[in-house]
GROMACS .gro file of C-alpha atoms in nm:
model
  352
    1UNK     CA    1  -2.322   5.521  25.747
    2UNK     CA    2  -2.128   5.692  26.010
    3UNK     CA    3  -1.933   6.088  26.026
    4UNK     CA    4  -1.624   6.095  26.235
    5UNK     CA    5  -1.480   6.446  26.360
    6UNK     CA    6  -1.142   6.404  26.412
    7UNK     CA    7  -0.927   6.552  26.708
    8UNK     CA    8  -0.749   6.769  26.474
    9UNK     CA    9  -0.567   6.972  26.785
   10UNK     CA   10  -0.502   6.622  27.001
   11UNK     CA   11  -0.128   6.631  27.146
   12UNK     CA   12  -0.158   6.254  27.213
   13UNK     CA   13   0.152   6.045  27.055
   14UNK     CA   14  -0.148   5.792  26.912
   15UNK     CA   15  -0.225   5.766  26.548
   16UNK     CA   16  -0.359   6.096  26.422
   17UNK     CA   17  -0.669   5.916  26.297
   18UNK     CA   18  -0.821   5.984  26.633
   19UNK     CA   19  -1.136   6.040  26.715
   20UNK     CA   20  -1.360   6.289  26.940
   21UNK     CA   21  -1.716   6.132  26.863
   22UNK     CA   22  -1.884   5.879  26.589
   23UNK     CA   23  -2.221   6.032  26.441
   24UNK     CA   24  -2.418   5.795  26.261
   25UNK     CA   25  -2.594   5.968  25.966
   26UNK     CA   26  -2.906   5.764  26.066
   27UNK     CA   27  -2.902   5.965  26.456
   28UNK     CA   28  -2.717   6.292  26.319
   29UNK     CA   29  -2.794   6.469  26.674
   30UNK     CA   30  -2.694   6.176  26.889
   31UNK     CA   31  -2.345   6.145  27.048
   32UNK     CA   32  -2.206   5.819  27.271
   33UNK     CA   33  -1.909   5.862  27.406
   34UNK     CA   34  -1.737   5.666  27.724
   35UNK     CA   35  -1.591   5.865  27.934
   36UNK     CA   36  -1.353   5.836  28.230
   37UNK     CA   37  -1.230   6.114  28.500
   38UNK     CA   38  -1.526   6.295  28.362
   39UNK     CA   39  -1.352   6.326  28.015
   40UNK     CA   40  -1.473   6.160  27.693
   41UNK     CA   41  -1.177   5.862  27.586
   42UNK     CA   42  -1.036   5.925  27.281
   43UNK     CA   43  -1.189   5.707  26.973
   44UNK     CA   44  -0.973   5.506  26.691
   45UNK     CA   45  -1.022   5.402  26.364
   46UNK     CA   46  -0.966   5.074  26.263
   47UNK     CA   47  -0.949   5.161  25.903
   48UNK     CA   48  -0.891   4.813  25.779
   49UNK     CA   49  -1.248   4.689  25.856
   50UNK     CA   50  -1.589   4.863  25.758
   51UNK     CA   51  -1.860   4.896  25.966
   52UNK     CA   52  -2.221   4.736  25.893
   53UNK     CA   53  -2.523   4.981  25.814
   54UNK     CA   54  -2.586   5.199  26.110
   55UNK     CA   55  -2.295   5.070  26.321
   56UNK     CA   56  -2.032   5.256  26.430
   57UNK     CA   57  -1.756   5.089  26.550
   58UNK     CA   58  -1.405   5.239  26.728
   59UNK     CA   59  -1.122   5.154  26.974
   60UNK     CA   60  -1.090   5.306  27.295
   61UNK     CA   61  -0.781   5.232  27.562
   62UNK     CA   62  -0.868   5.090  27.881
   63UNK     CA   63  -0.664   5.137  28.250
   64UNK     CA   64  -0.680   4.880  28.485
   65UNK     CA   65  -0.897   5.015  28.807
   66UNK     CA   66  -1.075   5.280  28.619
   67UNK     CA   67  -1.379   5.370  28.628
   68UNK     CA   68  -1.585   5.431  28.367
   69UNK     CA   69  -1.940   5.562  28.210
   70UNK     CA   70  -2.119   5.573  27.927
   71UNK     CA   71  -2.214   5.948  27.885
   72UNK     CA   72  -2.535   5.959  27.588
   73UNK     CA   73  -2.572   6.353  27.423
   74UNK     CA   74  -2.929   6.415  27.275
   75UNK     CA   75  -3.011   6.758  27.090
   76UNK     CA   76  -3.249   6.920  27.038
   77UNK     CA   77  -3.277   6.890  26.674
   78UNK     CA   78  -3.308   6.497  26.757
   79UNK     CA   79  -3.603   6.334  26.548
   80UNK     CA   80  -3.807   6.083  26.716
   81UNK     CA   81  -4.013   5.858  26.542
   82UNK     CA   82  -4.207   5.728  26.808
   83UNK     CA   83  -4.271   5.880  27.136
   84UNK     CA   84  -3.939   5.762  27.285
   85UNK     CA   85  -3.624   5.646  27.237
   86UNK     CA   86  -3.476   5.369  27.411
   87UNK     CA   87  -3.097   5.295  27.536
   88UNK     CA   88  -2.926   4.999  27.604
   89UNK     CA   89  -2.618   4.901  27.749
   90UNK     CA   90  -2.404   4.597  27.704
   91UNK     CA   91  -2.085   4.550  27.823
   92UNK     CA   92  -1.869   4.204  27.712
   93UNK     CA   93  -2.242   4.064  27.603
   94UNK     CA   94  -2.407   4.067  27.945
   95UNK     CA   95  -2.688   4.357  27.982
   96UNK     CA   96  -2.585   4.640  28.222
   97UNK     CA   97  -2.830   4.915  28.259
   98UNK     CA   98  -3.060   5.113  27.995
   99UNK     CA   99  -3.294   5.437  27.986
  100UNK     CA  100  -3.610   5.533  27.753
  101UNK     CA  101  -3.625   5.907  27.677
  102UNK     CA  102  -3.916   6.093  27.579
  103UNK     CA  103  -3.976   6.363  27.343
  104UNK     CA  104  -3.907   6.601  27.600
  105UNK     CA  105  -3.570   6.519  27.686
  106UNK     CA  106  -3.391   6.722  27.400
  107UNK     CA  107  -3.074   6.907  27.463
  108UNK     CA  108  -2.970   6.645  27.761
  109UNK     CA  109  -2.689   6.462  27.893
  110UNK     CA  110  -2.664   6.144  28.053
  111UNK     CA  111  -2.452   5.938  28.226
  112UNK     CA  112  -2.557   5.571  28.285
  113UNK     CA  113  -2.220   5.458  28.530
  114UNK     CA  114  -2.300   5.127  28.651
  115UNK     CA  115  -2.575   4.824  28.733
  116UNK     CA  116  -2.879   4.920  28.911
  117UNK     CA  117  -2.867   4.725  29.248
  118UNK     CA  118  -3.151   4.866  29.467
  119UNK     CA  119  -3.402   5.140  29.432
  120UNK     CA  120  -3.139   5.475  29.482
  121UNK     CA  121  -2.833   5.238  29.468
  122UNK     CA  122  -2.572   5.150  29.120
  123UNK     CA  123  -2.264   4.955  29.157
  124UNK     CA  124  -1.997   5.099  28.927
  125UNK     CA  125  -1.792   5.006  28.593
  126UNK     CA  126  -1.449   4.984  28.610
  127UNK     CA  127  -1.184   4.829  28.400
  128UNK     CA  128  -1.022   4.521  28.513
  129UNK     CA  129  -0.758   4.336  28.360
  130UNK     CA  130  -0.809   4.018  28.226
  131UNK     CA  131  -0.737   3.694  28.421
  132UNK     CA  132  -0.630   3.385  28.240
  133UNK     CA  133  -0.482   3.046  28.314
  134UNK     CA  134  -0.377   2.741  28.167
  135UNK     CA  135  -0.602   2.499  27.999
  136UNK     CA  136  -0.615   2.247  28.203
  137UNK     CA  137  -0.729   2.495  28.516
  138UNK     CA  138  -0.984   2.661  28.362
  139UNK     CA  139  -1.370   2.561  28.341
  140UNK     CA  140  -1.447   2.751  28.095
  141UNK     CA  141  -1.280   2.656  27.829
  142UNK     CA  142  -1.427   2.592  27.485
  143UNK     CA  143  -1.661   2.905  27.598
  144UNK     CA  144  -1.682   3.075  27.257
  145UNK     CA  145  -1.941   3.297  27.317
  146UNK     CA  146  -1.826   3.454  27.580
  147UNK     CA  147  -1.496   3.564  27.370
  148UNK     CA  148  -1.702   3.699  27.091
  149UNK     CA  149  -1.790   3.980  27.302
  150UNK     CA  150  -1.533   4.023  27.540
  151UNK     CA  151  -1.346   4.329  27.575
  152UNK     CA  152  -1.670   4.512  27.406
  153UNK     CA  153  -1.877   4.825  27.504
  154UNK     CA  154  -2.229   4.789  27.327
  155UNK     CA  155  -2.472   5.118  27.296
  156UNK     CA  156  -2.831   5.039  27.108
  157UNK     CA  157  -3.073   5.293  27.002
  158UNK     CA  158  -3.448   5.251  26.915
  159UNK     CA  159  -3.720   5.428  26.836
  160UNK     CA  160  -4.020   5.280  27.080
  161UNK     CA  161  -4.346   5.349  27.144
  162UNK     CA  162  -4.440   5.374  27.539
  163UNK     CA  163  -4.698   5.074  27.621
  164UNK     CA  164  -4.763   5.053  28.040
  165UNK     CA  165  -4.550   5.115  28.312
  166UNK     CA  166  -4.429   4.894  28.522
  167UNK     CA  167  -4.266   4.843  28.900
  168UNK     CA  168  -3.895   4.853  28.821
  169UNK     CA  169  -3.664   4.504  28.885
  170UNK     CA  170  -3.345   4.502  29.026
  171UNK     CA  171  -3.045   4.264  28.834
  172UNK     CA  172  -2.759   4.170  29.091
  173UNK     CA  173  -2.413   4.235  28.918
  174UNK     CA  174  -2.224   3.813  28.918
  175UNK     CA  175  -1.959   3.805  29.210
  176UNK     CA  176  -1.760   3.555  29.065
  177UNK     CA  177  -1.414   3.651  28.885
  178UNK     CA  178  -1.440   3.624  28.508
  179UNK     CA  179  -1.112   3.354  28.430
  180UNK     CA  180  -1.043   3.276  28.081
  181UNK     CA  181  -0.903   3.041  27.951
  182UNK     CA  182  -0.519   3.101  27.742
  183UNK     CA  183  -0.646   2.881  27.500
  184UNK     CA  184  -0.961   3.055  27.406
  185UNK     CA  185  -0.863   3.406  27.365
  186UNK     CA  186  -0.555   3.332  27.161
  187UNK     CA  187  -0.497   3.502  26.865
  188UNK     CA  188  -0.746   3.764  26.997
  189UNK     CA  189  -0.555   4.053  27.172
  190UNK     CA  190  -0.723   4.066  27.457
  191UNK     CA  191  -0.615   4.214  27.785
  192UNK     CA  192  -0.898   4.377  27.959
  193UNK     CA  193  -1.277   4.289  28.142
  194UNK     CA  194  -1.465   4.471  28.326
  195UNK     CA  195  -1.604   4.447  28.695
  196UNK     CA  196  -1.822   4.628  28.990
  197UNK     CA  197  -1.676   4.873  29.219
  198UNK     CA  198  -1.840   5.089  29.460
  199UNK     CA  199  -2.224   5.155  29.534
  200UNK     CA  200  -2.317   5.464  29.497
  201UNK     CA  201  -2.639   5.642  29.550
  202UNK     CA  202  -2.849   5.805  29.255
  203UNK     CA  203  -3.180   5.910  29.188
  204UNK     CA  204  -3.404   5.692  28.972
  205UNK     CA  205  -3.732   5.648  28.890
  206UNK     CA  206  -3.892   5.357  29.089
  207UNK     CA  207  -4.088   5.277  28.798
  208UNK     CA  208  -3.953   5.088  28.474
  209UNK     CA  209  -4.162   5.178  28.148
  210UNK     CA  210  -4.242   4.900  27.853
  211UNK     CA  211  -4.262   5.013  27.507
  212UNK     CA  212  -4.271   4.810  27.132
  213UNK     CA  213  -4.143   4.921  26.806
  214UNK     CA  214  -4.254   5.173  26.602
  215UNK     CA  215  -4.462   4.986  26.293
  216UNK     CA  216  -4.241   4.994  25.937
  217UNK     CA  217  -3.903   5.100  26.145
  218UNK     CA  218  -3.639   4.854  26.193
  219UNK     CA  219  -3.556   4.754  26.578
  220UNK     CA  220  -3.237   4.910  26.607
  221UNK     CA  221  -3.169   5.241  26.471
  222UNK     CA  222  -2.842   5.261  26.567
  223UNK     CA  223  -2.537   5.043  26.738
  224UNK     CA  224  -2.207   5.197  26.865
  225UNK     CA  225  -1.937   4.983  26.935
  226UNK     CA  226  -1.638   5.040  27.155
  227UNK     CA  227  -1.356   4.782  27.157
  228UNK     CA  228  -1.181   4.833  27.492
  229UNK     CA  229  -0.786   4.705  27.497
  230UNK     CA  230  -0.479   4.808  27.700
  231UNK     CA  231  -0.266   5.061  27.467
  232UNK     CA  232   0.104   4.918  27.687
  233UNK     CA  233   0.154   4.618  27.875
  234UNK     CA  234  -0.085   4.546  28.171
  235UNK     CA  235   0.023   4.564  28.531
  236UNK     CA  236   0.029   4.248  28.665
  237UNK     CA  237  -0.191   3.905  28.558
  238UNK     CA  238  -0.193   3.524  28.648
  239UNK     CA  239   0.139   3.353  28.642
  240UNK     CA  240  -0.009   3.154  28.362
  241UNK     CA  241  -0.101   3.446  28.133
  242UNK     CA  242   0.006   3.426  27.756
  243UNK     CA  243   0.245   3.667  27.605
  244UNK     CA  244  -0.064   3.760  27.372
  245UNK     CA  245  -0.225   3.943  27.723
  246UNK     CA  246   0.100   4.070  27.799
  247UNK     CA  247   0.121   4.268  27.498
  248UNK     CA  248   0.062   4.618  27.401
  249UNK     CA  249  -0.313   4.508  27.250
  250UNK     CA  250  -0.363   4.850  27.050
  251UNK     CA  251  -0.064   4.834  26.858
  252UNK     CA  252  -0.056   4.451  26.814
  253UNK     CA  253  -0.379   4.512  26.616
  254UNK     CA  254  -0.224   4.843  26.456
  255UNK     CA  255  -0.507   5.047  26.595
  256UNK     CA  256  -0.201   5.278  26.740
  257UNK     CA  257   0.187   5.272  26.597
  258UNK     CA  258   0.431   5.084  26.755
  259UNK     CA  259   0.712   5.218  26.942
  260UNK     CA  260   0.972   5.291  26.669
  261UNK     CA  261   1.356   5.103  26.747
  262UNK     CA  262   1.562   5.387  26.819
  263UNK     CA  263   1.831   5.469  26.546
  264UNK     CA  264   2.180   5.332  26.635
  265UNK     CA  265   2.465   5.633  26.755
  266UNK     CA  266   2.652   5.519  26.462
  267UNK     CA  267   2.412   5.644  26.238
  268UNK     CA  268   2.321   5.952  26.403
  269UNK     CA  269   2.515   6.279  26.343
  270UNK     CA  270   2.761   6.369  26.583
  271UNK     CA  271   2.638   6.707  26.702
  272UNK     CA  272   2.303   6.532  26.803
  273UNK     CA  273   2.453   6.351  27.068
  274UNK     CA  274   2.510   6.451  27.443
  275UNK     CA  275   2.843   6.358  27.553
  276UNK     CA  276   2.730   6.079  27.757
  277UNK     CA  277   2.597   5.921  27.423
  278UNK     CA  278   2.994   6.021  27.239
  279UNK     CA  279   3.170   5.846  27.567
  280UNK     CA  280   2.899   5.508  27.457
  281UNK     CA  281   3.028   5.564  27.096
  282UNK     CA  282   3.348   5.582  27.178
  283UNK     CA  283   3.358   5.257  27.396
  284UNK     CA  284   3.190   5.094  27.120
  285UNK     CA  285   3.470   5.188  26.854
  286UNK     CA  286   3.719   5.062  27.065
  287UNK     CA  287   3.558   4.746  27.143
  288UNK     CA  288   3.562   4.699  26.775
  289UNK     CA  289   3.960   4.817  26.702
  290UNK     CA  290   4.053   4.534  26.964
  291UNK     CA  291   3.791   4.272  26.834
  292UNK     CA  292   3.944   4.302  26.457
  293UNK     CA  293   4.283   4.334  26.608
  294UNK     CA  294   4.246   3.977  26.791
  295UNK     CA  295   4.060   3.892  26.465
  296UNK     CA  296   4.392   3.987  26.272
  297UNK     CA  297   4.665   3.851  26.521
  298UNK     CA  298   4.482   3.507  26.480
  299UNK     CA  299   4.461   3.481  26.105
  300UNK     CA  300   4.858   3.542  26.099
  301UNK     CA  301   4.928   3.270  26.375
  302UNK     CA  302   4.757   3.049  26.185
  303UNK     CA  303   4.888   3.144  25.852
  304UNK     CA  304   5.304   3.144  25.982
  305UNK     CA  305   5.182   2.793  26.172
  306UNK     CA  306   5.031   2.643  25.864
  307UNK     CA  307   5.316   2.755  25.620
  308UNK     CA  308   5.686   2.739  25.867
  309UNK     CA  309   6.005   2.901  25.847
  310UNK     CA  310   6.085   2.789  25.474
  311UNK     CA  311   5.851   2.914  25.363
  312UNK     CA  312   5.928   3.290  25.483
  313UNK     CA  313   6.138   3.349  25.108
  314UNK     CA  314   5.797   3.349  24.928
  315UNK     CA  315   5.632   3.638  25.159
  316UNK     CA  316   5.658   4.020  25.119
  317UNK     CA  317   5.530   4.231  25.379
  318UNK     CA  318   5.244   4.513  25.303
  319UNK     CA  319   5.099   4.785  25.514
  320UNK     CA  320   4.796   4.758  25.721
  321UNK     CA  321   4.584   4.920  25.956
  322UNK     CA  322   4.536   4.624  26.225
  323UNK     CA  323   4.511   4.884  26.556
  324UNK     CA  324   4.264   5.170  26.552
  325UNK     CA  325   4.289   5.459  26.846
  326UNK     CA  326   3.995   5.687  26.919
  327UNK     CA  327   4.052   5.977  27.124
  328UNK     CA  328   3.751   6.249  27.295
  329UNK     CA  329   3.848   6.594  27.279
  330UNK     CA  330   3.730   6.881  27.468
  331UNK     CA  331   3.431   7.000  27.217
  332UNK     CA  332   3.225   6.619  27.265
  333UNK     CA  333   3.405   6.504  26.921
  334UNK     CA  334   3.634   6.218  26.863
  335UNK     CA  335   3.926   6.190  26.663
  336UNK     CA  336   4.056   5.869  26.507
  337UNK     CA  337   4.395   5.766  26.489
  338UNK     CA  338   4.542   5.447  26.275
  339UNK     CA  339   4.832   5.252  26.352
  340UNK     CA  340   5.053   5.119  26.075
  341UNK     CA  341   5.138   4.759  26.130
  342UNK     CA  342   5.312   4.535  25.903
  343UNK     CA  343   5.104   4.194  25.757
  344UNK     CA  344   5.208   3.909  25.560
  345UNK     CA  345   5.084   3.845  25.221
  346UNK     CA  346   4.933   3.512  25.156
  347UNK     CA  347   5.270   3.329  24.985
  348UNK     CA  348   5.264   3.320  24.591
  349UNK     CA  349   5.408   3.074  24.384
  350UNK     CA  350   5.525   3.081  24.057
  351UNK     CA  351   5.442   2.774  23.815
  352UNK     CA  352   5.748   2.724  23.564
   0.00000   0.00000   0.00000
């Protein structure tokens, strides 16, 4: 089971089911947010699926280029039952970095922001949109694994006991541009991956520390998942990109509201609109006068061509307005004037 606290005083135009932080009941004094800029990313509720036990799951918007971090809160009234608790990151289901706190580490924040390269040395997260081609281009197609967890942010917690210590091992971050192929994330609403950016220096330990579960607990006390997606359309992608990765991926999947269609000027009342938006109106009313006029001036050729001259004793005129005038006063208003025109009846015939 999870708490949210919502972002009652949030000015963003997202849905107001927004979140600041997910607290799992089972880690009450633990909070995992990501953060970019140095500012947490707002969470959102998809409210249409439920999360397992101890999962908490949430949508966050991702910028191309950006880097990001996962920032991890402990307080001090967090219970540990063993003599550490272990981290782990995951990031589109390939392991990133991790960290095992002791019992003395209450009241802390951390940031883990990228891959450990080299003793001192991380390579950064950042947001990258995703690349996709055709089919037949792509060599990874039929990959299904790999989509499962793409576009995902993946935070474990664990209660661990601390076995030996160990000299710490260095992964190297792949080089190689993630492609996808169109045909394998369809459906999916997918638009972003992630990648390395700079190095950076940091201080770490040199040392890496090994620790098993605590007896009668289960492995993971905790998961928090973060569904990264593109909340408009991304910048630029492969000539061969779907519409799918084109589109706004957030409000495809109804995480956020689409961009209402804006009411038509006809509909809206005149003393809303600026006089650049009358002038529109106005154009468009005239447009319309001429269009039935031509409309009008047709149907009566056709009717005096399909009946002749004799026929002319069988017609009576009637009154009609075929020609409509619009005029823009001074005050932004319009005033409409009719033009009385005479029409022919259809002819009527009298059965003896």
């Amino acid at each position: 089971m999870c708490t949210y606290f919502s972002n009652l005083n949030s000015t963003t135009s997202l849905l107001q089911s927004s979140i600041i932080m997910a607290i799992l009941d089972s880690l009450p004094a633990v909070g995992i947010t990501v953060v970019v800029d140095g500012e947490d990313l707002h969470e959102y509720q998809d409210t249409h699926k439920n999360d397992g036990e101890d999962t908490v799951t949430s949508y966050i918007e991702a910028t191309s280029g950006a880097n990001f971090a996962i920032r991890i809160k402990i307080s001090k009234d967090t219970i540990y039952k063993g003599d550490r608790l272990d981290f782990g990151v995951t990031i589109d289901g390939e392991y990133v970095d991790g960290l095992s706190m002791t019992k003395g580490c209450l009241d802390e924040i951390i940031l883990i922001e990228g891959m450990p390269v080299s003793q001192g040395h991380l390579k950064k997260m950042k947001f990258s949109e995703l690349k996709t081609v055709a089919e037949e281009y792509s060599a990874s197609s039929g990959n299904d694994e790999r989509v499962k967890t793409l576009g995902s942010i993946c935070v474990t917690v664990k209660h661990r006991n601390t076995t030996s210590f160990v000299p710490r091992i260095f992964a190297k971050p792949a080089e190689t541009e993630k492609i996808f192929s169109e045909k394998d994330i369809k459906g999916e609403a997918m638009t972003h991956s992630y990648s390395f950016g700079d190095e950076i220096e940091v201080t770490e330990a040199s040392v890496a520390v090994v620790t098993e579960p605590v007896p009668g607990l289960k492995d993971i006390a905790g998961t928090y998942l973060f569904h990264y997606r593109s909340q408009g359309p991304t910048d630029s992608q492969s000539c061969y990109s779907s519409l799918l990765t084109r589109s706004a991926a957030l409000k495809k999947l109804l995480i956020i509201p689409r961009t209402p269609s804006p009411i038509p000027l006809e509909d809206r009342p005149e003393q809303e609109l600026s006089r650049e938006e009358l002038a529109e109106l106005l154009r468009k009313y005239k447009a319309k006068a001429v269009e039935t006029a031509l409309a009008n001036k047709k149907i009566k050729r056709e009717l005096e061509n399909g009946r002749g001259d004799d026929s002319r004793a069988g017609k009576k005129a009637r009154l009609s307005t075929a020609s409509i005038h619009l005029e823009l006063n001074d005050d932004d208003t319009f005033t409409q004037i009719a033009v009385v025109n005479k029409q022919m009846e259809m002819e009527v015939i009298t059965m003896d």
